[in-house]
């Protein structure tokens, strides 16, 4: 389907109802028309301001409303953020994503955020931020500083959304994506599987994303990480095949977007992750923490890349998966890894 056509509910639902292996075959064919199937884009995500968030996202340990034992931390100093970005670059990441647990940034934060973006760009990496809602002016300032991507997820379907979040409307999210797009920043937006939503909700989420005026350049698909103390702590597990199916449908509906296998990878087997790559996922977060929840260690990711014959795309240091495994193992023996692991929360 071309970008100018809109996906209907019936078409989207029909994809979810296809026999899984048929769906995977279609997704893989579409994937190969638009991407090198052996390349995976690798991003590192750093929490630059942690916890005490006024929002009530029921999956999130950073909400001030839930007792998760998470220690809140103020906005990090620019130099510490850039030190972490340098480590991420040395470990093979091509994009550095900075996340802050805010409803929205304050104008007084902008000069620091601009310096972070400029510093990451100066390293030759792509920059991404996720800071909550933005004003037009804030989006433009971040664009002028060189921000490549802005992440703001739709999370789930419009119908299921208010069971998960009540403090920010779905329309506010769409408005922020529009401001980001108008400012000339690339859009990163996706959702979460495993919130207790139905298959119809997953289909509606993907329809919302695919039917945006332009589909997001990056579409993170997360598996819920159930954190003790959050309202979704005891939500039922999702069958891995249903997650893989969601990735495949995302690939088919947004053929030119990077589909990112995001949160929840730590609990996935290598085989599940391999099937996600088969289904068209071609981006991962890399590093031992995703904001505040665990992520597979870098060297286990790289070993998986080696087993599957995958390579990190546009790695600034241009190494194969196996060369990176050797490099990361060497780095882990060196004293300065402490900074990376402590800063990557
Ligand atoms: S997901 Fe973001 S906005 Fe929602 S509570 Fe967590 S940090 Fe705040």
mmCIF file of C-alpha atoms and ligand atoms in Angstrom:
data_model
loop_
_atom_site.group_PDB
_atom_site.id
_atom_site.type_symbol
_atom_site.label_atom_id
_atom_site.label_comp_id
_atom_site.label_asym_id
_atom_site.label_seq_id
_atom_site.Cartn_x
_atom_site.Cartn_y
_atom_site.Cartn_z
ATOM 1 C CA UNK A 1 0.000 0.000 0.000
ATOM 2 C CA UNK A 2 1.383 3.416 -0.948
ATOM 3 C CA UNK A 3 1.781 6.165 1.623
ATOM 4 C CA UNK A 4 -1.159 8.104 0.208
ATOM 5 C CA UNK A 5 -3.619 5.259 0.884
ATOM 6 C CA UNK A 6 -5.086 4.733 4.303
ATOM 7 C CA UNK A 7 -5.232 1.358 5.953
ATOM 8 C CA UNK A 8 -8.738 0.301 6.895
ATOM 9 C CA UNK A 9 -9.756 -1.618 10.000
ATOM 10 C CA UNK A 10 -10.724 -4.618 7.853
ATOM 11 C CA UNK A 11 -7.377 -4.717 6.027
ATOM 12 C CA UNK A 12 -5.431 -4.450 9.272
ATOM 13 C CA UNK A 13 -7.525 -7.062 11.045
ATOM 14 C CA UNK A 14 -7.085 -9.388 8.042
ATOM 15 C CA UNK A 15 -3.302 -9.189 8.438
ATOM 16 C CA UNK A 16 -3.596 -10.191 12.092
ATOM 17 C CA UNK A 17 -5.735 -13.166 11.056
ATOM 18 C CA UNK A 18 -3.312 -14.555 8.471
ATOM 19 C CA UNK A 19 -1.595 -17.874 9.209
ATOM 20 C CA UNK A 20 1.612 -16.859 11.007
ATOM 21 C CA UNK A 21 4.103 -18.387 8.585
ATOM 22 C CA UNK A 22 2.307 -16.825 5.595
ATOM 23 C CA UNK A 23 2.406 -13.478 7.354
ATOM 24 C CA UNK A 24 6.112 -13.864 8.147
ATOM 25 C CA UNK A 25 6.873 -14.694 4.523
ATOM 26 C CA UNK A 26 5.041 -11.561 3.286
ATOM 27 C CA UNK A 27 6.715 -9.398 5.929
ATOM 28 C CA UNK A 28 10.163 -10.731 5.026
ATOM 29 C CA UNK A 29 9.566 -10.098 1.306
ATOM 30 C CA UNK A 30 8.483 -6.518 1.986
ATOM 31 C CA UNK A 31 11.395 -6.029 4.343
ATOM 32 C CA UNK A 32 13.897 -7.100 1.673
ATOM 33 C CA UNK A 33 12.387 -4.684 -0.858
ATOM 34 C CA UNK A 34 13.296 -1.748 1.361
ATOM 35 C CA UNK A 35 16.199 -2.797 3.580
ATOM 36 C CA UNK A 36 19.312 -4.913 3.684
ATOM 37 C CA UNK A 37 18.033 -7.873 5.715
ATOM 38 C CA UNK A 38 21.439 -8.344 7.397
ATOM 39 C CA UNK A 39 21.656 -4.824 8.812
ATOM 40 C CA UNK A 40 20.200 -3.849 12.165
ATOM 41 C CA UNK A 41 20.219 -0.261 13.344
ATOM 42 C CA UNK A 42 21.562 -0.031 16.885
ATOM 43 C CA UNK A 43 20.569 2.720 19.303
ATOM 44 C CA UNK A 44 21.560 3.336 22.910
ATOM 45 C CA UNK A 45 19.050 4.872 25.304
ATOM 46 C CA UNK A 46 20.079 6.859 28.356
ATOM 47 C CA UNK A 47 17.774 8.203 31.050
ATOM 48 C CA UNK A 48 18.904 11.806 31.450
ATOM 49 C CA UNK A 49 16.268 12.628 34.098
ATOM 50 C CA UNK A 50 14.838 9.781 36.102
ATOM 51 C CA UNK A 51 11.592 9.268 38.031
ATOM 52 C CA UNK A 52 9.141 11.632 39.805
ATOM 53 C CA UNK A 53 7.073 11.896 36.631
ATOM 54 C CA UNK A 54 3.632 13.474 37.196
ATOM 55 C CA UNK A 55 2.001 11.260 34.545
ATOM 56 C CA UNK A 56 0.141 8.054 35.438
ATOM 57 C CA UNK A 57 1.206 5.639 32.661
ATOM 58 C CA UNK A 58 0.276 2.374 34.364
ATOM 59 C CA UNK A 59 3.253 0.444 33.018
ATOM 60 C CA UNK A 60 5.898 2.925 34.076
ATOM 61 C CA UNK A 61 8.146 2.699 37.143
ATOM 62 C CA UNK A 62 9.039 6.375 36.682
ATOM 63 C CA UNK A 63 5.572 7.643 37.551
ATOM 64 C CA UNK A 64 5.600 9.384 40.942
ATOM 65 C CA UNK A 65 2.260 7.677 41.674
ATOM 66 C CA UNK A 66 3.650 4.155 42.058
ATOM 67 C CA UNK A 67 5.945 2.747 44.723
ATOM 68 C CA UNK A 68 8.588 0.959 42.692
ATOM 69 C CA UNK A 69 11.652 1.825 44.761
ATOM 70 C CA UNK A 70 13.134 3.790 41.881
ATOM 71 C CA UNK A 71 15.460 6.581 43.000
ATOM 72 C CA UNK A 72 14.586 9.856 41.296
ATOM 73 C CA UNK A 73 17.424 11.845 39.780
ATOM 74 C CA UNK A 74 17.486 15.357 38.343
ATOM 75 C CA UNK A 75 18.574 16.276 34.833
ATOM 76 C CA UNK A 76 22.088 14.931 34.259
ATOM 77 C CA UNK A 77 24.964 17.235 33.580
ATOM 78 C CA UNK A 78 25.737 17.706 29.917
ATOM 79 C CA UNK A 79 29.290 16.355 30.224
ATOM 80 C CA UNK A 80 28.109 13.117 31.865
ATOM 81 C CA UNK A 81 25.559 12.598 29.094
ATOM 82 C CA UNK A 82 28.231 13.120 26.454
ATOM 83 C CA UNK A 83 30.619 10.747 28.229
ATOM 84 C CA UNK A 84 27.907 8.108 28.018
ATOM 85 C CA UNK A 85 27.359 8.903 24.333
ATOM 86 C CA UNK A 86 31.074 8.420 23.653
ATOM 87 C CA UNK A 87 30.926 5.003 25.330
ATOM 88 C CA UNK A 88 27.865 4.067 23.280
ATOM 89 C CA UNK A 89 29.641 5.083 20.075
ATOM 90 C CA UNK A 90 32.703 3.037 21.021
ATOM 91 C CA UNK A 91 30.446 0.032 21.599
ATOM 92 C CA UNK A 92 28.904 0.319 18.107
ATOM 93 C CA UNK A 93 25.741 2.422 18.517
ATOM 94 C CA UNK A 94 24.940 4.829 15.701
ATOM 95 C CA UNK A 95 22.133 6.664 17.499
ATOM 96 C CA UNK A 96 22.053 8.049 21.016
ATOM 97 C CA UNK A 97 18.607 8.477 22.568
ATOM 98 C CA UNK A 98 18.090 10.612 25.648
ATOM 99 C CA UNK A 99 14.941 10.174 27.727
ATOM 100 C CA UNK A 100 13.571 12.408 30.476
ATOM 101 C CA UNK A 101 10.649 11.514 32.756
ATOM 102 C CA UNK A 102 8.657 14.717 32.281
ATOM 103 C CA UNK A 103 5.147 15.653 31.252
ATOM 104 C CA UNK A 104 6.974 18.216 29.137
ATOM 105 C CA UNK A 105 10.299 20.050 29.321
ATOM 106 C CA UNK A 106 10.443 23.544 30.794
ATOM 107 C CA UNK A 107 11.984 26.317 28.732
ATOM 108 C CA UNK A 108 14.733 26.641 31.357
ATOM 109 C CA UNK A 109 15.857 23.073 30.463
ATOM 110 C CA UNK A 110 16.205 23.829 26.767
ATOM 111 C CA UNK A 111 19.756 25.252 26.794
ATOM 112 C CA UNK A 112 21.051 22.029 28.415
ATOM 113 C CA UNK A 113 19.066 19.838 26.056
ATOM 114 C CA UNK A 114 20.379 21.802 23.088
ATOM 115 C CA UNK A 115 23.959 21.320 24.298
ATOM 116 C CA UNK A 116 23.364 17.577 24.642
ATOM 117 C CA UNK A 117 22.017 17.331 21.105
ATOM 118 C CA UNK A 118 24.882 19.394 19.681
ATOM 119 C CA UNK A 119 27.439 17.317 21.613
ATOM 120 C CA UNK A 120 26.021 14.003 20.383
ATOM 121 C CA UNK A 121 25.983 15.312 16.808
ATOM 122 C CA UNK A 122 29.603 16.428 17.158
ATOM 123 C CA UNK A 123 30.473 12.771 17.900
ATOM 124 C CA UNK A 124 29.078 11.825 14.495
ATOM 125 C CA UNK A 125 26.070 10.021 15.982
ATOM 126 C CA UNK A 126 22.381 10.510 15.310
ATOM 127 C CA UNK A 127 20.519 12.105 18.208
ATOM 128 C CA UNK A 128 17.092 11.280 19.581
ATOM 129 C CA UNK A 129 15.166 12.648 22.548
ATOM 130 C CA UNK A 130 12.013 11.671 24.390
ATOM 131 C CA UNK A 131 10.887 14.397 26.773
ATOM 132 C CA UNK A 132 7.081 14.288 26.755
ATOM 133 C CA UNK A 133 4.874 16.894 25.084
ATOM 134 C CA UNK A 134 6.514 19.821 23.283
ATOM 135 C CA UNK A 135 5.432 23.297 22.278
ATOM 136 C CA UNK A 136 6.008 24.369 18.684
ATOM 137 C CA UNK A 137 8.828 26.631 19.849
ATOM 138 C CA UNK A 138 10.546 23.861 21.841
ATOM 139 C CA UNK A 139 10.335 21.495 18.877
ATOM 140 C CA UNK A 140 11.880 24.151 16.640
ATOM 141 C CA UNK A 141 14.693 24.862 19.108
ATOM 142 C CA UNK A 142 15.560 21.165 19.315
ATOM 143 C CA UNK A 143 15.452 20.926 15.518
ATOM 144 C CA UNK A 144 17.764 23.933 15.243
ATOM 145 C CA UNK A 145 20.182 22.287 17.680
ATOM 146 C CA UNK A 146 20.361 19.348 15.246
ATOM 147 C CA UNK A 147 17.974 16.816 16.805
ATOM 148 C CA UNK A 148 17.408 13.998 14.309
ATOM 149 C CA UNK A 149 14.567 12.049 15.975
ATOM 150 C CA UNK A 150 11.932 12.687 18.605
ATOM 151 C CA UNK A 151 10.275 9.742 20.325
ATOM 152 C CA UNK A 152 6.705 9.976 21.557
ATOM 153 C CA UNK A 153 4.796 6.699 21.585
ATOM 154 C CA UNK A 154 1.055 6.321 21.027
ATOM 155 C CA UNK A 155 1.321 3.278 23.342
ATOM 156 C CA UNK A 156 -1.958 1.537 22.379
ATOM 157 C CA UNK A 157 -5.270 1.998 20.559
ATOM 158 C CA UNK A 158 -7.379 5.128 21.121
ATOM 159 C CA UNK A 159 -10.092 2.907 22.668
ATOM 160 C CA UNK A 160 -7.810 1.197 25.198
ATOM 161 C CA UNK A 161 -5.651 4.249 25.920
ATOM 162 C CA UNK A 162 -7.576 5.660 28.880
ATOM 163 C CA UNK A 163 -7.280 2.334 30.702
ATOM 164 C CA UNK A 164 -3.521 2.931 30.676
ATOM 165 C CA UNK A 165 -3.063 6.710 30.871
ATOM 166 C CA UNK A 166 -5.468 9.386 32.092
ATOM 167 C CA UNK A 167 -3.173 12.392 32.522
ATOM 168 C CA UNK A 168 -2.348 12.983 28.859
ATOM 169 C CA UNK A 169 -4.858 12.576 26.041
ATOM 170 C CA UNK A 170 -4.353 10.605 22.842
ATOM 171 C CA UNK A 171 -4.941 13.824 20.925
ATOM 172 C CA UNK A 172 -2.121 15.551 22.857
ATOM 173 C CA UNK A 173 0.176 12.776 21.689
ATOM 174 C CA UNK A 174 -0.900 13.192 18.081
ATOM 175 C CA UNK A 175 -0.448 16.975 18.412
ATOM 176 C CA UNK A 176 3.117 16.517 19.701
ATOM 177 C CA UNK A 177 3.947 14.218 16.786
ATOM 178 C CA UNK A 178 2.591 16.880 14.446
ATOM 179 C CA UNK A 179 4.741 19.601 16.047
ATOM 180 C CA UNK A 180 7.811 17.400 15.771
ATOM 181 C CA UNK A 181 7.074 16.718 12.112
ATOM 182 C CA UNK A 182 6.427 20.407 11.384
ATOM 183 C CA UNK A 183 9.778 21.303 12.953
ATOM 184 C CA UNK A 184 11.523 18.952 10.522
ATOM 185 C CA UNK A 185 12.505 16.315 13.103
ATOM 186 C CA UNK A 186 12.055 12.638 12.223
ATOM 187 C CA UNK A 187 9.335 10.862 14.171
ATOM 188 C CA UNK A 188 9.869 7.810 16.373
ATOM 189 C CA UNK A 189 6.536 6.453 17.614
ATOM 190 C CA UNK A 190 5.237 3.033 18.483
ATOM 191 C CA UNK A 191 3.544 1.193 21.289
ATOM 192 C CA UNK A 192 3.496 -1.565 23.859
ATOM 193 C CA UNK A 193 2.212 -5.115 23.561
ATOM 194 C CA UNK A 194 1.088 -6.831 26.771
ATOM 195 C CA UNK A 195 -0.902 -4.074 28.488
ATOM 196 C CA UNK A 196 -3.940 -6.363 28.605
ATOM 197 C CA UNK A 197 -5.109 -5.058 25.231
ATOM 198 C CA UNK A 198 -6.953 -7.111 22.617
ATOM 199 C CA UNK A 199 -5.703 -8.033 19.155
ATOM 200 C CA UNK A 200 -8.128 -5.394 17.842
ATOM 201 C CA UNK A 201 -6.333 -2.785 19.976
ATOM 202 C CA UNK A 202 -2.988 -3.833 18.474
ATOM 203 C CA UNK A 203 -4.480 -3.498 15.011
ATOM 204 C CA UNK A 204 -5.898 -0.047 15.851
ATOM 205 C CA UNK A 205 -2.537 1.119 17.207
ATOM 206 C CA UNK A 206 -0.749 0.087 14.016
ATOM 207 C CA UNK A 207 -3.483 1.729 11.930
ATOM 208 C CA UNK A 208 -3.026 4.989 13.829
ATOM 209 C CA UNK A 209 0.730 4.905 13.207
ATOM 210 C CA UNK A 210 0.542 3.855 9.557
ATOM 211 C CA UNK A 211 -2.184 6.414 8.789
ATOM 212 C CA UNK A 212 -0.309 9.415 10.228
ATOM 213 C CA UNK A 213 0.275 12.084 7.544
ATOM 214 C CA UNK A 214 3.608 10.308 7.066
ATOM 215 C CA UNK A 215 4.400 7.042 8.882
ATOM 216 C CA UNK A 216 7.029 7.393 11.640
ATOM 217 C CA UNK A 217 10.570 6.805 10.414
ATOM 218 C CA UNK A 218 11.088 4.651 13.505
ATOM 219 C CA UNK A 219 8.449 2.406 15.107
ATOM 220 C CA UNK A 220 9.413 0.890 18.468
ATOM 221 C CA UNK A 221 7.341 -2.139 19.415
ATOM 222 C CA UNK A 222 7.763 -2.880 23.104
ATOM 223 C CA UNK A 223 6.798 -5.928 25.117
ATOM 224 C CA UNK A 224 5.572 -4.822 28.525
ATOM 225 C CA UNK A 225 8.234 -5.115 31.208
ATOM 226 C CA UNK A 226 6.198 -5.855 34.318
ATOM 227 C CA UNK A 227 7.669 -3.812 37.137
ATOM 228 C CA UNK A 228 6.718 -4.547 40.759
ATOM 229 C CA UNK A 229 4.711 -1.668 42.204
ATOM 230 C CA UNK A 230 3.126 -0.588 38.914
ATOM 231 C CA UNK A 231 -0.589 -1.300 38.307
ATOM 232 C CA UNK A 232 0.314 -3.660 35.448
ATOM 233 C CA UNK A 233 2.656 -5.767 37.561
ATOM 234 C CA UNK A 234 0.438 -8.858 37.326
ATOM 235 C CA UNK A 235 -0.772 -8.534 33.745
ATOM 236 C CA UNK A 236 -0.959 -11.793 31.821
ATOM 237 C CA UNK A 237 2.023 -12.700 29.651
ATOM 238 C CA UNK A 238 1.731 -12.322 25.893
ATOM 239 C CA UNK A 239 2.434 -15.382 23.769
ATOM 240 C CA UNK A 240 5.718 -14.669 21.937
ATOM 241 C CA UNK A 241 4.051 -15.611 18.631
ATOM 242 C CA UNK A 242 1.500 -12.819 19.153
ATOM 243 C CA UNK A 243 4.350 -10.369 19.671
ATOM 244 C CA UNK A 244 6.130 -11.633 16.534
ATOM 245 C CA UNK A 245 2.856 -11.286 14.639
ATOM 246 C CA UNK A 246 2.572 -7.636 15.718
ATOM 247 C CA UNK A 247 6.102 -6.953 14.444
ATOM 248 C CA UNK A 248 5.274 -8.595 11.091
ATOM 249 C CA UNK A 249 2.076 -6.555 10.658
ATOM 250 C CA UNK A 250 3.979 -3.363 11.537
ATOM 251 C CA UNK A 251 6.569 -4.209 8.870
ATOM 252 C CA UNK A 252 3.891 -4.799 6.225
ATOM 253 C CA UNK A 253 1.916 -1.631 7.083
ATOM 254 C CA UNK A 254 4.991 0.615 7.366
ATOM 255 C CA UNK A 255 7.389 -0.888 4.816
ATOM 256 C CA UNK A 256 9.977 1.898 4.875
ATOM 257 C CA UNK A 257 10.032 2.497 8.643
ATOM 258 C CA UNK A 258 12.621 1.062 10.962
ATOM 259 C CA UNK A 259 10.718 -1.325 13.228
ATOM 260 C CA UNK A 260 12.476 -1.448 16.550
ATOM 261 C CA UNK A 261 12.461 -4.426 18.856
ATOM 262 C CA UNK A 262 12.456 -2.412 22.063
ATOM 263 C CA UNK A 263 11.662 -3.036 25.727
ATOM 264 C CA UNK A 264 11.120 -6.594 26.860
ATOM 265 C CA UNK A 265 13.985 -8.186 24.920
ATOM 266 C CA UNK A 266 15.652 -9.299 28.128
ATOM 267 C CA UNK A 267 12.871 -11.817 28.720
ATOM 268 C CA UNK A 268 12.810 -13.017 25.091
ATOM 269 C CA UNK A 269 14.648 -16.121 23.988
ATOM 270 C CA UNK A 270 17.199 -15.835 21.203
ATOM 271 C CA UNK A 271 14.769 -17.766 19.029
ATOM 272 C CA UNK A 272 11.959 -15.262 19.636
ATOM 273 C CA UNK A 273 14.286 -12.374 18.823
ATOM 274 C CA UNK A 274 15.453 -14.173 15.678
ATOM 275 C CA UNK A 275 11.833 -14.571 14.556
ATOM 276 C CA UNK A 276 11.254 -10.864 15.221
ATOM 277 C CA UNK A 277 14.154 -10.090 12.873
ATOM 278 C CA UNK A 278 12.605 -12.504 10.347
ATOM 279 C CA UNK A 279 9.325 -10.622 10.756
ATOM 280 C CA UNK A 280 11.044 -7.399 9.762
ATOM 281 C CA UNK A 281 12.392 -5.849 12.959
ATOM 282 C CA UNK A 282 15.572 -4.016 12.001
ATOM 283 C CA UNK A 283 16.482 -1.880 14.956
ATOM 284 C CA UNK A 284 17.258 -2.577 18.615
ATOM 285 C CA UNK A 285 18.151 -0.746 21.767
ATOM 286 C CA UNK A 286 21.523 -1.772 22.995
ATOM 287 C CA UNK A 287 23.108 -1.428 26.410
ATOM 288 C CA UNK A 288 22.338 -3.011 29.741
ATOM 289 C CA UNK A 289 19.420 -0.755 30.713
ATOM 290 C CA UNK A 290 16.464 0.727 28.864
ATOM 291 C CA UNK A 291 15.776 3.906 30.816
ATOM 292 C CA UNK A 292 15.175 2.096 34.107
ATOM 293 C CA UNK A 293 14.385 -1.499 33.108
ATOM 294 C CA UNK A 294 16.883 -4.244 32.210
ATOM 295 C CA UNK A 295 18.010 -4.889 28.641
ATOM 296 C CA UNK A 296 20.303 -7.707 27.429
ATOM 297 C CA UNK A 297 23.993 -7.068 27.993
ATOM 298 C CA UNK A 298 25.763 -5.667 24.960
ATOM 299 C CA UNK A 299 27.943 -8.677 24.380
ATOM 300 C CA UNK A 300 24.986 -11.097 24.453
ATOM 301 C CA UNK A 301 23.340 -8.926 21.779
ATOM 302 C CA UNK A 302 26.459 -9.012 19.669
ATOM 303 C CA UNK A 303 26.837 -12.763 20.089
ATOM 304 C CA UNK A 304 23.261 -13.111 18.825
ATOM 305 C CA UNK A 305 24.131 -10.865 15.870
ATOM 306 C CA UNK A 306 27.054 -13.141 15.098
ATOM 307 C CA UNK A 307 24.904 -16.296 15.323
ATOM 308 C CA UNK A 308 22.325 -14.772 12.977
ATOM 309 C CA UNK A 309 24.824 -13.157 10.599
ATOM 310 C CA UNK A 310 23.543 -9.659 11.354
ATOM 311 C CA UNK A 311 25.598 -6.487 11.455
ATOM 312 C CA UNK A 312 25.049 -3.141 13.175
ATOM 313 C CA UNK A 313 23.979 -0.623 10.543
ATOM 314 C CA UNK A 314 26.053 2.555 10.066
ATOM 315 C CA UNK A 315 28.099 1.768 13.119
ATOM 316 C CA UNK A 316 30.442 4.707 13.455
ATOM 317 C CA UNK A 317 33.301 2.257 13.976
ATOM 318 C CA UNK A 318 32.290 -0.072 11.111
ATOM 319 C CA UNK A 319 32.922 -3.465 12.649
ATOM 320 C CA UNK A 320 31.202 -6.775 12.173
ATOM 321 C CA UNK A 321 29.236 -8.365 14.994
ATOM 322 C CA UNK A 322 32.098 -10.685 15.941
ATOM 323 C CA UNK A 323 34.667 -7.880 15.973
ATOM 324 C CA UNK A 324 32.367 -5.899 18.212
ATOM 325 C CA UNK A 325 31.983 -8.854 20.589
ATOM 326 C CA UNK A 326 35.757 -8.900 20.989
ATOM 327 C CA UNK A 327 35.887 -5.149 21.474
ATOM 328 C CA UNK A 328 33.083 -5.055 24.045
ATOM 329 C CA UNK A 329 34.632 -7.932 26.002
ATOM 330 C CA UNK A 330 37.901 -6.016 26.067
ATOM 331 C CA UNK A 331 36.128 -2.855 27.175
ATOM 332 C CA UNK A 332 34.400 -4.687 29.993
ATOM 333 C CA UNK A 333 37.800 -5.550 31.412
ATOM 334 C CA UNK A 334 38.759 -1.936 31.438
ATOM 335 C CA UNK A 335 38.066 0.257 34.389
ATOM 336 C CA UNK A 336 36.138 2.958 32.579
ATOM 337 C CA UNK A 337 33.132 0.717 31.837
ATOM 338 C CA UNK A 338 31.797 1.667 35.270
ATOM 339 C CA UNK A 339 30.719 5.052 33.976
ATOM 340 C CA UNK A 340 28.734 3.504 31.137
ATOM 341 C CA UNK A 341 26.852 1.069 33.307
ATOM 342 C CA UNK A 342 26.164 3.528 36.081
ATOM 343 C CA UNK A 343 25.058 6.230 33.706
ATOM 344 C CA UNK A 344 22.854 3.932 31.628
ATOM 345 C CA UNK A 345 19.851 3.916 33.939
HETATM 346 S S1 LIG B 1 6.039 6.719 30.393
HETATM 347 FE FE1 LIG B 1 6.999 8.743 30.392
HETATM 348 S S2 LIG B 1 5.307 10.156 30.739
HETATM 349 FE FE2 LIG B 1 4.550 8.135 31.360
HETATM 350 S S3 LIG B 1 4.983 8.025 33.585
HETATM 351 FE FE3 LIG B 1 6.739 7.135 32.499
HETATM 352 S S4 LIG B 1 8.217 8.784 32.278
HETATM 353 FE FE4 LIG B 1 6.232 9.712 32.734
#
